[in-house]
GROMACS .gro file of C-alpha atoms in nm:
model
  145
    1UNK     CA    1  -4.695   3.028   1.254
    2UNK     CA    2  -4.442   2.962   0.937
    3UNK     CA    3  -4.445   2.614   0.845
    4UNK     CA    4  -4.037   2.520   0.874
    5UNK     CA    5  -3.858   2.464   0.557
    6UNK     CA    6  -3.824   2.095   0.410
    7UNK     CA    7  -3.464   1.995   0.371
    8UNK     CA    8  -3.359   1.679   0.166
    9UNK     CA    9  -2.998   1.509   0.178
   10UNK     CA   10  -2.908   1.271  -0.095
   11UNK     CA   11  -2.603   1.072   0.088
   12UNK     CA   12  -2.419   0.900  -0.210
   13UNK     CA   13  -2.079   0.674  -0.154
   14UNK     CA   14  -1.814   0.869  -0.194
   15UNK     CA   15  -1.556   0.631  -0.207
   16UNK     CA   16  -1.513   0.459  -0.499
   17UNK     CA   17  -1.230   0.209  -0.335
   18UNK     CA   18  -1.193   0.061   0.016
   19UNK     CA   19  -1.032   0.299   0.282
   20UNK     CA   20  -0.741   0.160   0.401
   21UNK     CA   21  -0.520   0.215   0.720
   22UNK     CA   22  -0.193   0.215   0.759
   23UNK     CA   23  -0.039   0.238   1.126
   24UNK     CA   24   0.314   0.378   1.181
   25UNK     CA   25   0.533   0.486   1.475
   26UNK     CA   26   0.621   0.838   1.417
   27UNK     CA   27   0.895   1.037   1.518
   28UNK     CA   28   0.790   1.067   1.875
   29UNK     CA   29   0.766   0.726   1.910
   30UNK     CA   30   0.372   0.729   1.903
   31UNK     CA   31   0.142   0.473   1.656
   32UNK     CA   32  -0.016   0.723   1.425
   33UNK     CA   33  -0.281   0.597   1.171
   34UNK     CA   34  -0.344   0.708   0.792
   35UNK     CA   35  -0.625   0.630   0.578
   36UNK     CA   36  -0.604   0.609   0.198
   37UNK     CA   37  -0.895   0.664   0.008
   38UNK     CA   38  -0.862   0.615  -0.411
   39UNK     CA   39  -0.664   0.370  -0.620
   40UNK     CA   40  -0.511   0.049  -0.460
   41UNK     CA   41  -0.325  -0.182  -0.698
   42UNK     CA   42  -0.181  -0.504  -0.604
   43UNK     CA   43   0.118  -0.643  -0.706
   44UNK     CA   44   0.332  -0.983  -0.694
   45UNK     CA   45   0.682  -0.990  -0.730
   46UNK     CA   46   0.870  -1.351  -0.787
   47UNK     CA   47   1.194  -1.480  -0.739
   48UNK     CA   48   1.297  -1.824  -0.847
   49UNK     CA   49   1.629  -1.999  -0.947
   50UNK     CA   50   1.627  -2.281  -1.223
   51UNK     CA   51   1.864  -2.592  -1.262
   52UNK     CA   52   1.875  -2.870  -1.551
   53UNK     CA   53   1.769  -3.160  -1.480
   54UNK     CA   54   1.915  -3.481  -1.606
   55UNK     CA   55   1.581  -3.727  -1.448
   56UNK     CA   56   1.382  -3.758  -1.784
   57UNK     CA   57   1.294  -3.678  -2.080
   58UNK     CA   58   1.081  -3.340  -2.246
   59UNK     CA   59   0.891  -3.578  -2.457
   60UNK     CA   60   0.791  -3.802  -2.177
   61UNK     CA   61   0.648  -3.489  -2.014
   62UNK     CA   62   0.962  -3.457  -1.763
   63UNK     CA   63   1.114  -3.145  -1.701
   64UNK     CA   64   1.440  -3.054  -1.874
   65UNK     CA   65   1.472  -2.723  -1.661
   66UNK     CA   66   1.327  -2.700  -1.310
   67UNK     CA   67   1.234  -2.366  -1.109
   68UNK     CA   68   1.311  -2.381  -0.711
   69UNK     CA   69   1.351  -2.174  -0.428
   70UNK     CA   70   1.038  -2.007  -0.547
   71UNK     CA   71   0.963  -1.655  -0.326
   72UNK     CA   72   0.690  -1.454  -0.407
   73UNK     CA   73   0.633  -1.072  -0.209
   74UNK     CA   74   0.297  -0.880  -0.237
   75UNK     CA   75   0.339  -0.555  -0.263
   76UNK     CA   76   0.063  -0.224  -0.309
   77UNK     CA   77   0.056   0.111  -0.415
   78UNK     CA   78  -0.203   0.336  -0.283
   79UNK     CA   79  -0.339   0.710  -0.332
   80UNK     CA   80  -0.438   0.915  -0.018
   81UNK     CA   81  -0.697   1.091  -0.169
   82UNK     CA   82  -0.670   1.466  -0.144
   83UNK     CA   83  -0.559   1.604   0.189
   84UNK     CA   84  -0.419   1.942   0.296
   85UNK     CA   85  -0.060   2.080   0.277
   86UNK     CA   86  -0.048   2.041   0.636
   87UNK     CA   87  -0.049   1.643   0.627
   88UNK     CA   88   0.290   1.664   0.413
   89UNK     CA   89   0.503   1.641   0.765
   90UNK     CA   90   0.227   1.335   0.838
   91UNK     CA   91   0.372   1.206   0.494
   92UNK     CA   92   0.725   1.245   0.550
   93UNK     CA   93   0.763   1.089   0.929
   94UNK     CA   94   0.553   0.776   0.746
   95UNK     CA   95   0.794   0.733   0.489
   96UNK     CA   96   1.104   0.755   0.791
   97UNK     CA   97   0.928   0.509   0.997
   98UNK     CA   98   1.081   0.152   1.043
   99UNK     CA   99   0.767   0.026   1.210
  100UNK     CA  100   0.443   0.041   0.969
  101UNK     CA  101   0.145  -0.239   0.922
  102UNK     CA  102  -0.209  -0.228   0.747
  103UNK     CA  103  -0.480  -0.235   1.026
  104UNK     CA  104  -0.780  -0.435   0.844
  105UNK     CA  105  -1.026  -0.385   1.124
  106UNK     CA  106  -0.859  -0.726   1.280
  107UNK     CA  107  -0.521  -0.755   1.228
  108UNK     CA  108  -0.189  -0.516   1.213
  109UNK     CA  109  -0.028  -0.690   0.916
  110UNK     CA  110   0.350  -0.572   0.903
  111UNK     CA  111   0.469  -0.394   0.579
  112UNK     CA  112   0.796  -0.162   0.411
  113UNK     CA  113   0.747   0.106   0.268
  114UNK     CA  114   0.930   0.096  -0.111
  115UNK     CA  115   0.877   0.439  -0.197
  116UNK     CA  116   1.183   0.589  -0.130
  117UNK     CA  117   1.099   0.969  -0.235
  118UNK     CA  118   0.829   1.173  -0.175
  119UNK     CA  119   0.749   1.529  -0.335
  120UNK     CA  120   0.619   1.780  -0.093
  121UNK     CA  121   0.343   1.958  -0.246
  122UNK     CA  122   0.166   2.276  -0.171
  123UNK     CA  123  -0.176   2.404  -0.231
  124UNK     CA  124  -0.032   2.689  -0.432
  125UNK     CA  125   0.165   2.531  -0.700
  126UNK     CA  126  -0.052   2.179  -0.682
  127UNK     CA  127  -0.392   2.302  -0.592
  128UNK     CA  128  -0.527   1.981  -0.518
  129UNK     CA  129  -0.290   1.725  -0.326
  130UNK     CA  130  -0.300   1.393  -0.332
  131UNK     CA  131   0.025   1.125  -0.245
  132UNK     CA  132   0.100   0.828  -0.402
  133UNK     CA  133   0.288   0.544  -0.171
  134UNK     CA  134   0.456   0.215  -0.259
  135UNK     CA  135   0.430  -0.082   0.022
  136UNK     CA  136   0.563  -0.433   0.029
  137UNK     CA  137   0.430  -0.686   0.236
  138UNK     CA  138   0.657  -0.779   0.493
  139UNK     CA  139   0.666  -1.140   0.430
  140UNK     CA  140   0.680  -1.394   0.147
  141UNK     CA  141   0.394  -1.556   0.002
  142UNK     CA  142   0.551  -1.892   0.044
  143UNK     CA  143   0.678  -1.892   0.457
  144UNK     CA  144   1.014  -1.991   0.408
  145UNK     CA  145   1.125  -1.940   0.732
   0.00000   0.00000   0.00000
């Protein structure tokens, strides 16, 4: 009888950057889940106001002009890694959603979506196609509330 052919697989990561998912309600009013594959790059964003002080003096190490109400936001910006020109509907009922969160495995943690435009592409003119999406985090750094 023939001896059956040896086959080898080399399985190598393909993912360079953490998968992440991202829940939304879509137009049907169904929770619909998208991973993102490539770049993630996290952002802070800080708003402050500032008042003079008169308690002190600079060369006593007091502070002439004082920062408060400090409010930081997280936000991200993610790449889907390529999909096909089929998920561009996918794309456009997440960024018309008012109800999107990152699932980490755990936890849905609430965020908005600050992209506000998104470029259908097609296989034709693009070839490859890969989206790019903007997302705050839907609460401050500092719980104000």
């Amino acid at each position: 009888s023939d001896p059956k052919p040896t086959i080898t697989l080399i399985i190598e990561d393909e993912f360079k950057h953490d998968p992440i998912d991202i829940v939304f309600q879509n137009k049907y009013g169904v929770m619909q889940s998208l991973t993102f594959f490539k770049e993630f790059e996290k952002s802070l964003k800080v708003n402050r106001k500032k008042y003079e002080s008169d308690n002190g003096q600079p060369l006593n190490g007091s502070h002439q002009f004082r920062n408060i109400n400090i409010q930081g936001q997280e936000n991200f910006k993610v790449q889907s890694g390529w999909v096909d020109e089929e998920m561009n509907e996918t794309f456009k009922q997440l960024l018309l959603s008012g109800k999107v969160w990152e699932y980490d495995g755990t936890n849905y943690i609430p965020l908005n979506i600050s992209s506000s435009s998104l470029n259908y592409k097609t296989q034709k003119i693009d070839r490859l196609i890969q989206y790019e999406i903007e997302f705050d985090y839907s609460f401050n750094v500092i719980n104000n509330i």
